[in-house]
CSV table of C-alpha atoms in Angstrom, one decimal:
chain,number,residue,atom,x,y,z
T,1,MET,CA,0.0,0.0,0.0
T,2,ILE,CA,1.0,3.6,-0.5
T,3,ASP,CA,-0.2,6.7,1.4
T,4,ALA,CA,-0.4,10.3,0.2
T,5,ASP,CA,-0.1,13.6,2.0
T,6,ILE,CA,-0.9,16.2,-0.6
T,7,ASP,CA,-1.2,20.0,-0.3
T,8,THR,CA,-0.7,21.4,-3.7
T,9,SER,CA,-1.5,24.7,-5.5
T,10,ILE,CA,-0.9,23.4,-9.0
T,11,GLU,CA,-3.7,23.3,-11.5
T,12,LEU,CA,-5.8,20.1,-11.3
T,13,PRO,CA,-9.1,18.9,-12.8
T,14,PRO,CA,-11.9,20.8,-11.2
T,15,GLN,CA,-13.2,17.8,-9.3
T,16,CYS,CA,-9.9,17.0,-7.7
T,17,PRO,CA,-9.2,18.3,-4.2
T,18,HIS,CA,-5.9,20.1,-3.6
T,19,LYS,CA,-5.5,18.6,-0.1
T,20,VAL,CA,-5.5,14.9,0.3
T,21,LYS,CA,-4.4,12.7,3.1
T,22,GLY,CA,-4.7,8.9,3.4
T,23,GLN,CA,-4.2,5.7,1.5
T,24,ILE,CA,-3.9,6.2,-2.3
T,25,TRP,CA,-3.0,2.6,-3.4
T,26,ILE,CA,-5.5,1.0,-3.2
T,27,ASN,CA,-8.5,2.8,-1.7
T,28,ARG,CA,-12.0,2.4,-3.3
T,29,LYS,CA,-14.2,4.1,-0.7
T,30,ASP,CA,-12.5,7.4,-0.1
T,31,PHE,CA,-11.6,8.8,-3.5
T,32,ILE,CA,-9.2,6.7,-5.6
T,33,PRO,CA,-8.7,5.0,-7.9
T,34,PHE,CA,-12.2,3.7,-8.4
T,35,ASN,CA,-14.3,6.7,-7.6
T,36,ASN,CA,-12.3,9.4,-9.3
T,37,SER,CA,-9.8,8.0,-11.7
T,38,ALA,CA,-8.7,11.3,-13.1
T,39,CYS,CA,-7.6,12.5,-9.6
T,40,PHE,CA,-5.8,9.3,-8.9
T,41,ILE,CA,-3.8,9.7,-12.1
T,42,GLU,CA,-2.9,13.4,-11.3
T,43,TYR,CA,-1.7,12.5,-7.9
T,44,MET,CA,0.3,9.3,-8.8
T,45,LYS,CA,2.0,10.6,-12.0
T,46,THR,CA,5.6,11.8,-11.7
T,47,TYR,CA,6.9,14.8,-13.6
T,48,TRP,CA,10.2,15.5,-15.3
T,49,ASN,CA,12.3,18.2,-13.6
T,50,SER,CA,14.8,19.3,-16.3
T,51,SER,CA,16.8,21.2,-13.7
T,52,THR,CA,17.6,18.1,-11.6
T,53,SER,CA,17.2,15.5,-14.5
T,54,LYS,CA,14.8,13.5,-12.2
T,55,MET,CA,11.2,12.5,-12.1
T,56,GLU,CA,9.4,14.0,-9.1
T,57,ASN,CA,6.0,14.1,-7.4
T,58,ILE,CA,3.6,16.9,-8.1
T,59,PRO,CA,4.7,19.9,-5.9
T,60,GLY,CA,3.4,19.6,-2.4
T,61,ALA,CA,2.9,15.9,-2.5
T,62,ASN,CA,4.5,13.4,-0.2
T,63,ILE,CA,3.8,9.8,-1.3
T,64,TYR,CA,5.2,7.0,0.8
T,65,TYR,CA,4.9,3.5,2.3
T,66,PRO,CA,3.0,4.2,5.6
T,67,ASN,CA,3.9,1.2,7.7
T,68,PHE,CA,7.7,1.1,7.6
T,69,PRO,CA,8.9,-1.4,8.7
T,70,SER,CA,5.8,-3.4,9.6
T,71,THR,CA,4.5,-6.2,7.4
T,72,LYS,CA,1.0,-4.6,7.5
T,73,GLY,CA,1.6,-2.7,4.3
T,74,ILE,CA,2.3,-5.8,2.3
T,75,PHE,CA,-0.2,-8.1,3.9
T,76,ALA,CA,-3.0,-6.7,1.7
T,77,LEU,CA,-3.2,-3.6,-0.5
T,78,ALA,CA,-6.6,-2.4,0.6
T,79,PRO,CA,-7.6,-0.7,3.9
T,80,ASP,CA,-9.0,-2.8,6.8
T,81,ASN,CA,-12.4,-1.3,6.4
T,82,GLN,CA,-12.7,-2.5,2.8
T,83,LYS,CA,-12.9,-6.2,3.5
T,84,LEU,CA,-14.1,-7.4,0.0
T,85,LEU,CA,-11.3,-5.5,-1.8
T,86,GLN,CA,-8.8,-6.5,0.9
T,87,SER,CA,-9.6,-10.1,0.4
T,88,LYS,CA,-8.7,-9.8,-3.3
T,89,THR,CA,-5.5,-7.9,-2.7
T,90,LYS,CA,-3.7,-10.0,-0.1
T,91,VAL,CA,-0.2,-9.9,-1.4
T,92,PHE,CA,2.1,-11.5,1.1
T,93,ALA,CA,-0.7,-12.7,3.5
T,94,ALA,CA,-0.1,-16.4,3.2
T,95,MET,CA,3.7,-16.0,3.7
T,96,ILE,CA,3.3,-13.7,6.7
T,97,HIS,CA,0.8,-16.2,8.3
T,98,TYR,CA,3.2,-19.0,7.7
T,99,LEU,CA,6.2,-17.1,9.2
T,100,LYS,CA,4.2,-15.9,12.2
T,101,ALA,CA,3.1,-19.5,12.9
T,102,ALA,CA,6.7,-20.5,12.8
T,103,GLY,CA,7.5,-18.0,15.6
T,104,TRP,CA,8.6,-14.9,13.8
T,105,LYS,CA,7.2,-11.6,15.2
T,106,ASP,CA,6.2,-8.5,13.3
T,107,GLY,CA,8.4,-5.6,14.1
T,108,VAL,CA,10.9,-7.8,16.0
T,109,ASP,CA,12.4,-10.2,13.6
T,110,LEU,CA,9.9,-10.0,10.8
T,111,VAL,CA,9.7,-6.7,8.9
T,112,SER,CA,8.9,-5.1,5.6
T,113,PRO,CA,10.8,-2.1,4.5
T,114,GLY,CA,8.3,-1.1,1.8
T,115,TYR,CA,9.1,1.6,-0.7
T,116,ASP,CA,7.5,3.8,-3.4
T,117,TRP,CA,7.7,1.4,-6.3
T,118,ARG,CA,7.1,4.1,-8.9
T,119,TYR,CA,10.8,5.1,-8.7
T,120,ALA,CA,13.9,3.2,-9.9
T,121,ASP,CA,16.0,5.6,-7.8
T,122,ARG,CA,15.7,3.9,-4.3
T,123,SER,CA,17.4,6.9,-2.6
T,124,ASN,CA,13.9,8.4,-3.0
T,125,ASN,CA,12.4,9.0,0.5
T,126,LYS,CA,15.7,7.9,1.9
T,127,TRP,CA,14.7,4.2,1.5
T,128,ILE,CA,18.2,2.9,1.1
T,129,GLU,CA,19.4,4.8,4.1
T,130,LYS,CA,16.5,3.7,6.3
T,131,THR,CA,16.6,0.1,5.2
T,132,THR,CA,20.4,-0.1,5.8
T,133,GLN,CA,19.8,1.2,9.3
T,134,LEU,CA,17.0,-1.3,9.8
T,135,ILE,CA,19.1,-4.2,8.9
T,136,GLN,CA,21.8,-3.2,11.3
T,137,GLN,CA,19.2,-2.7,14.1
T,138,LEU,CA,17.7,-6.2,13.4
T,139,VAL,CA,21.0,-7.9,13.6
T,140,ASP,CA,22.1,-6.0,16.8
T,141,ASN,CA,18.7,-6.8,18.5
T,142,ASN,CA,18.3,-10.4,17.4
T,143,GLY,CA,21.9,-11.7,17.2
T,144,HIS,CA,21.7,-13.2,13.7
T,145,LYS,CA,22.1,-12.0,10.1
T,146,VAL,CA,19.0,-11.1,8.1
T,147,ILE,CA,17.4,-13.1,5.3
T,148,ILE,CA,15.8,-10.8,2.7
T,149,VAL,CA,12.9,-12.3,0.8
T,150,THR,CA,11.7,-10.4,-2.3
T,151,HIS,CA,9.0,-10.8,-5.0
T,152,SER,CA,9.0,-9.4,-8.5
T,153,PHE,CA,10.4,-5.8,-8.7
T,154,GLY,CA,11.6,-6.2,-5.2
T,155,GLY,CA,14.4,-8.4,-6.5
T,156,LEU,CA,15.8,-5.4,-8.4
T,157,ALA,CA,15.3,-3.1,-5.4
T,158,VAL,CA,17.4,-5.4,-3.2
T,159,LEU,CA,20.2,-5.6,-5.8
T,160,ASP,CA,20.2,-1.9,-5.8
T,161,LEU,CA,20.3,-1.8,-2.0
T,162,ILE,CA,23.2,-4.2,-1.6
T,163,ASN,CA,25.1,-2.5,-4.4
T,164,SER,CA,25.0,0.7,-2.2
T,165,MET,CA,26.5,-1.1,0.7
T,166,SER,CA,30.1,-2.1,1.5
T,167,LYS,CA,31.2,-5.7,1.3
T,168,LYS,CA,32.1,-5.5,4.9
T,169,PHE,CA,28.5,-4.5,5.8
T,170,CYS,CA,27.0,-7.3,3.7
T,171,ASP,CA,29.3,-9.9,5.2
T,172,GLN,CA,28.4,-8.8,8.7
T,173,TYR,CA,24.7,-8.3,8.4
T,174,ILE,CA,23.2,-10.3,5.5
T,175,ASP,CA,22.9,-14.0,5.4
T,176,LYS,CA,21.2,-14.4,2.1
T,177,ILE,CA,18.7,-13.0,-0.4
T,178,ILE,CA,15.7,-15.1,-1.7
T,179,THR,CA,14.1,-13.8,-4.9
T,180,LEU,CA,10.7,-15.0,-6.1
T,181,ASN,CA,10.0,-14.4,-9.9
T,182,ALA,CA,12.4,-11.5,-10.2
T,183,PRO,CA,12.4,-9.8,-13.6
T,184,PHE,CA,16.2,-9.6,-13.6
T,185,ILE,CA,16.5,-8.3,-17.2
T,186,GLY,CA,13.0,-6.9,-17.7
T,187,SER,CA,9.7,-8.0,-19.3
T,188,THR,CA,8.2,-7.6,-22.7
T,189,LYS,CA,4.8,-7.0,-21.2
T,190,THR,CA,6.2,-3.7,-19.8
T,191,LEU,CA,6.6,-2.4,-23.3
T,192,ARG,CA,2.9,-3.3,-23.9
T,193,THR,CA,2.0,-1.2,-20.8
T,194,PHE,CA,4.1,1.7,-22.1
T,195,LEU,CA,2.9,1.6,-25.7
T,196,THR,CA,-0.7,0.3,-25.6
T,197,GLY,CA,-1.7,0.6,-22.0
T,198,GLU,CA,-2.6,-1.8,-19.1
T,199,ASP,CA,-5.3,-1.7,-16.5
T,200,LEU,CA,-2.8,-2.5,-13.7
T,201,GLY,CA,-5.3,-4.9,-12.3
T,202,LEU,CA,-7.7,-2.0,-11.4
T,203,LYS,CA,-10.4,-2.8,-14.0
T,204,LEU,CA,-10.0,0.7,-15.5
T,205,ASP,CA,-9.5,1.9,-19.1
T,206,PRO,CA,-5.8,1.1,-20.0
T,207,LEU,CA,-5.6,4.3,-22.0
T,208,LEU,CA,-6.6,6.3,-18.9
T,209,LEU,CA,-3.7,4.6,-16.9
T,210,ARG,CA,-1.1,4.7,-19.7
T,211,PRO,CA,0.2,8.2,-18.7
T,212,LEU,CA,1.2,6.7,-15.3
T,213,ALA,CA,3.4,4.0,-17.0
T,214,ARG,CA,5.0,6.6,-19.2
T,215,SER,CA,6.0,8.7,-16.2
T,216,TRP,CA,7.1,6.0,-13.7
T,217,GLU,CA,10.8,5.2,-13.6
T,218,SER,CA,10.0,1.7,-12.6
T,219,ASP,CA,8.3,1.0,-15.9
T,220,TYR,CA,11.5,2.0,-17.7
T,221,GLN,CA,13.6,-0.2,-15.5
T,222,LEU,CA,11.3,-3.1,-16.2
T,223,MET,CA,11.6,-2.8,-20.0
T,224,PRO,CA,13.8,-5.4,-21.6
T,225,ASN,CA,17.4,-4.6,-20.7
T,226,GLN,CA,19.1,-4.1,-24.1
T,227,LYS,CA,22.5,-5.0,-22.7
T,228,TYR,CA,21.4,-8.6,-22.0
T,229,TRP,CA,18.1,-9.4,-23.8
T,230,LYS,CA,18.1,-12.0,-26.5
T,231,ASN,CA,15.3,-11.4,-29.0
T,232,ASP,CA,15.6,-10.5,-32.7
T,233,ASN,CA,12.1,-9.1,-32.9
T,234,ILE,CA,10.6,-7.7,-29.8
T,235,VAL,CA,8.3,-5.1,-31.4
T,236,GLN,CA,7.1,-4.9,-35.0
T,237,ILE,CA,5.2,-2.0,-36.6
T,238,GLY,CA,4.1,-2.8,-40.1
T,239,ASN,CA,7.1,-4.3,-41.8
T,240,LYS,CA,9.6,-2.5,-39.5
T,241,LYS,CA,11.1,-4.7,-36.8
T,242,TYR,CA,12.7,-3.6,-33.5
T,243,SER,CA,15.1,-5.9,-31.7
T,244,SER,CA,16.1,-5.6,-28.1
T,245,ASN,CA,19.0,-3.5,-29.2
T,246,ASN,CA,16.4,-0.8,-30.3
T,247,ILE,CA,14.7,-0.1,-27.0
T,248,ASN,CA,15.8,3.5,-27.2
T,249,ALA,CA,14.1,3.8,-30.7
T,250,ILE,CA,10.9,2.2,-29.3
T,251,ILE,CA,10.8,4.7,-26.5
T,252,ASP,CA,11.2,7.6,-29.0
T,253,LEU,CA,8.1,6.4,-30.8
T,254,VAL,CA,6.1,8.1,-28.0
T,255,GLU,CA,6.3,11.9,-28.5
T,256,GLU,CA,5.4,12.9,-24.9
T,257,VAL,CA,8.4,11.2,-23.4
T,258,LYS,CA,11.1,12.2,-25.9
T,259,GLU,CA,12.6,14.7,-23.5
T,260,PHE,CA,13.2,12.3,-20.7
T,261,GLY,CA,12.3,8.7,-21.7
T,262,ASN,CA,15.7,7.4,-22.8
T,263,ILE,CA,17.5,9.3,-20.0
T,264,ILE,CA,15.4,7.4,-17.5
T,265,TYR,CA,15.8,4.1,-19.3
T,266,ASN,CA,19.5,4.3,-19.7
T,267,SER,CA,20.0,5.4,-16.1
T,268,SER,CA,17.6,2.7,-14.7
T,269,ILE,CA,19.1,-0.3,-16.4
T,270,ASN,CA,22.6,0.7,-15.3
T,271,ARG,CA,22.0,1.3,-11.6
T,272,PHE,CA,23.6,-2.0,-10.5
T,273,PRO,CA,25.5,-4.9,-12.1
T,274,LEU,CA,23.7,-7.9,-13.4
T,275,GLU,CA,26.7,-10.1,-14.3
T,276,TYR,CA,27.1,-10.9,-10.6
T,277,VAL,CA,25.5,-10.3,-7.3
T,278,PRO,CA,26.9,-7.1,-5.7
T,279,ASN,CA,29.4,-7.8,-2.8
T,280,ASN,CA,29.0,-11.5,-3.5
T,281,VAL,CA,25.9,-11.8,-1.3
T,282,THR,CA,24.4,-15.3,-1.3
T,283,LEU,CA,21.3,-15.4,-3.5
T,284,HIS,CA,18.7,-18.1,-3.8
T,285,CYS,CA,16.6,-17.6,-7.0
T,286,LEU,CA,13.1,-19.2,-7.1
T,287,TYR,CA,10.8,-18.8,-10.1
T,288,SER,CA,7.7,-20.3,-11.7
T,289,HIS,CA,6.7,-20.4,-15.4
T,290,GLY,CA,4.6,-22.5,-17.8
T,291,ILE,CA,2.1,-19.6,-18.3
T,292,GLU,CA,1.4,-18.0,-21.7
T,293,THR,CA,3.4,-14.8,-21.6
T,294,ILE,CA,3.9,-11.9,-24.1
T,295,VAL,CA,7.3,-12.1,-25.8
T,296,GLY,CA,6.6,-10.0,-28.9
T,297,ILE,CA,4.3,-7.1,-29.8
T,298,LYS,CA,3.0,-6.3,-33.3
T,299,TYR,CA,1.2,-3.2,-34.6
T,300,ASP,CA,-0.3,-2.7,-38.1
T,301,SER,CA,0.9,1.0,-38.2
T,302,LEU,CA,1.5,4.1,-36.1
T,303,ASP,CA,-1.9,5.5,-37.1
T,304,HIS,CA,-4.0,4.1,-34.2
T,305,ASP,CA,-2.2,5.2,-31.0
T,306,PHE,CA,-0.7,1.7,-30.5
T,307,GLN,CA,-4.2,0.1,-30.3
T,308,ASP,CA,-4.1,-2.1,-33.4
T,309,VAL,CA,-2.1,-4.6,-31.5
T,310,SER,CA,-1.5,-8.4,-31.5
T,311,TYR,CA,0.9,-10.5,-29.5
T,312,VAL,CA,3.4,-13.3,-29.8
T,313,TYR,CA,3.4,-15.6,-26.8
T,314,GLY,CA,6.0,-17.8,-25.2
T,315,ASP,CA,7.0,-19.3,-21.8
T,316,GLY,CA,7.0,-17.2,-18.6
T,317,ASP,CA,4.9,-16.6,-15.6
T,318,GLY,CA,2.3,-14.5,-17.3
T,319,VAL,CA,4.1,-11.3,-16.6
T,320,VAL,CA,7.9,-12.0,-16.9
T,321,ASP,CA,9.5,-13.8,-19.9
T,322,LEU,CA,11.3,-17.0,-19.1
T,323,GLN,CA,14.7,-15.6,-20.2
T,324,SER,CA,14.4,-12.9,-17.5
T,325,LEU,CA,13.3,-15.3,-14.8
T,326,GLU,CA,16.2,-17.7,-15.6
T,327,TRP,CA,18.8,-15.0,-15.7
T,328,CYS,CA,19.9,-16.1,-12.3
T,329,LYS,CA,21.2,-19.3,-13.9
T,330,LEU,CA,24.1,-17.2,-15.1
T,331,SER,CA,27.4,-18.8,-13.9
T,332,GLY,CA,28.4,-17.4,-10.5
T,333,PHE,CA,25.2,-15.4,-10.0
T,334,ALA,CA,22.8,-17.4,-7.7
T,335,LYS,CA,24.1,-20.0,-5.3
T,336,VAL,CA,20.7,-21.8,-5.5
T,337,VAL,CA,18.3,-21.9,-8.4
T,338,LYS,CA,14.9,-23.6,-8.0
T,339,ASP,CA,12.4,-24.0,-10.8
T,340,LEU,CA,9.0,-24.1,-9.0
T,341,GLY,CA,7.2,-25.4,-12.1
T,342,LYS,CA,4.0,-24.1,-13.4
T,343,GLY,CA,2.7,-21.0,-11.7
T,344,GLU,CA,1.6,-17.4,-12.2
T,345,HIS,CA,3.6,-14.3,-11.3
T,346,GLY,CA,1.4,-13.1,-8.5
T,347,THR,CA,0.3,-16.4,-7.0
T,348,VAL,CA,3.8,-17.8,-6.5
T,349,ILE,CA,3.9,-15.7,-3.2
T,350,SER,CA,1.1,-17.7,-1.7
T,351,ASN,CA,3.0,-21.0,-2.1
T,352,THR,CA,4.5,-21.7,1.3
T,353,GLU,CA,6.0,-25.1,0.4
C-alpha cells in the first residue's frame, strides 16, 4: 500500500481536491482510484524536472509507504475497512501467516521495508538509508544475520540496495537473499504497458492509466534490458522490426516522453551490475513459469495510437519472460536456483511449500 499527504497549489481537474491525506494505493471508498480515476492519475503521476534531471512528485505531494517497517503494508493492499477489496489484494498474506506461525514476530524479527515502487532511484524517500539502518538494528537486536525475501520488482530493489553497501557490511549483516519471480533483465509486457496501456489490475481503461506507466521510472527499468536481452524481434510496426537493441528507438516512438524517456531508461538499467550479485551476497533464486506470456508485440501501423495490436506468446509466468526469470542461472550469480514449475507471477507468493 501507499499513502499520500498532498497539499498542492498546481492546476488540477476541477473535481480534484488540492488537499488529500490517506491511502492512495489502493482505496476504493474514499476517493481513488475507483471513484475518481482522473484525480488518482494526477496524484500518482511523476513529472520530469529538467533542472535536476529527475522524475518528481507533483509539488506539495508526499507519497510514501506508511507502515515502515511493519508487514501490515504488504499483507493486503486495501484498507482494513474494505474487506471485500482487501480479500482480493492479499499480497504476502499467506507467507506472513506461515512465518508468524513458525514463531517470527512482526516488528521484532519480521519486517517489511516497503518503498515507493514508482521510482527506480531507491534513494527516494531515503529508502536505502532507512533500510540499511533497519538491517543493522535487526542484527544487533536479534543476534543473527538477516534473510531478505523479495518478490518481482523487489528483486531489483534489493540488488540496488546491496550495491549501495560495502562488502564488509553485507558480510556482517546479510545471510542471504531469496528472490521470487524476479524480472532480472526486464519484461516484454512492460513495453505493452508503455505503448498500448494496461489496466494495472484495477479494471480501468488502459488508456486512462497509460500516462502513469510513461511517467514512472520503474516501468522504464522493467523494460527489456538491451544489454542482455536475446530477441531479434521484440516489437514490429508494419514491416519494421525492432530488436532488443532498439529499445531507445521504441521509447522515442512516444512523443510525450522524448525529453526524458531514454535518459530514465539508460539510467535505470545501469543502476547496479547484473553479471554478478553485488558484494558476493548469497542469492537463492526461485521462479515459476509455464504460463502464456507476451514475448513479442505487433502493430499494423502508427496511425492508431498503438491500439491495433497483436501479441506473440512464449513461456514465462504470465508477466515476466522465461529468459528474464532464468537470468539467475548465469554462472556465478545465484548459489541456489529452484524451478517451481507451473505458476503465475502473483500467486507464487502464496505458495508456502
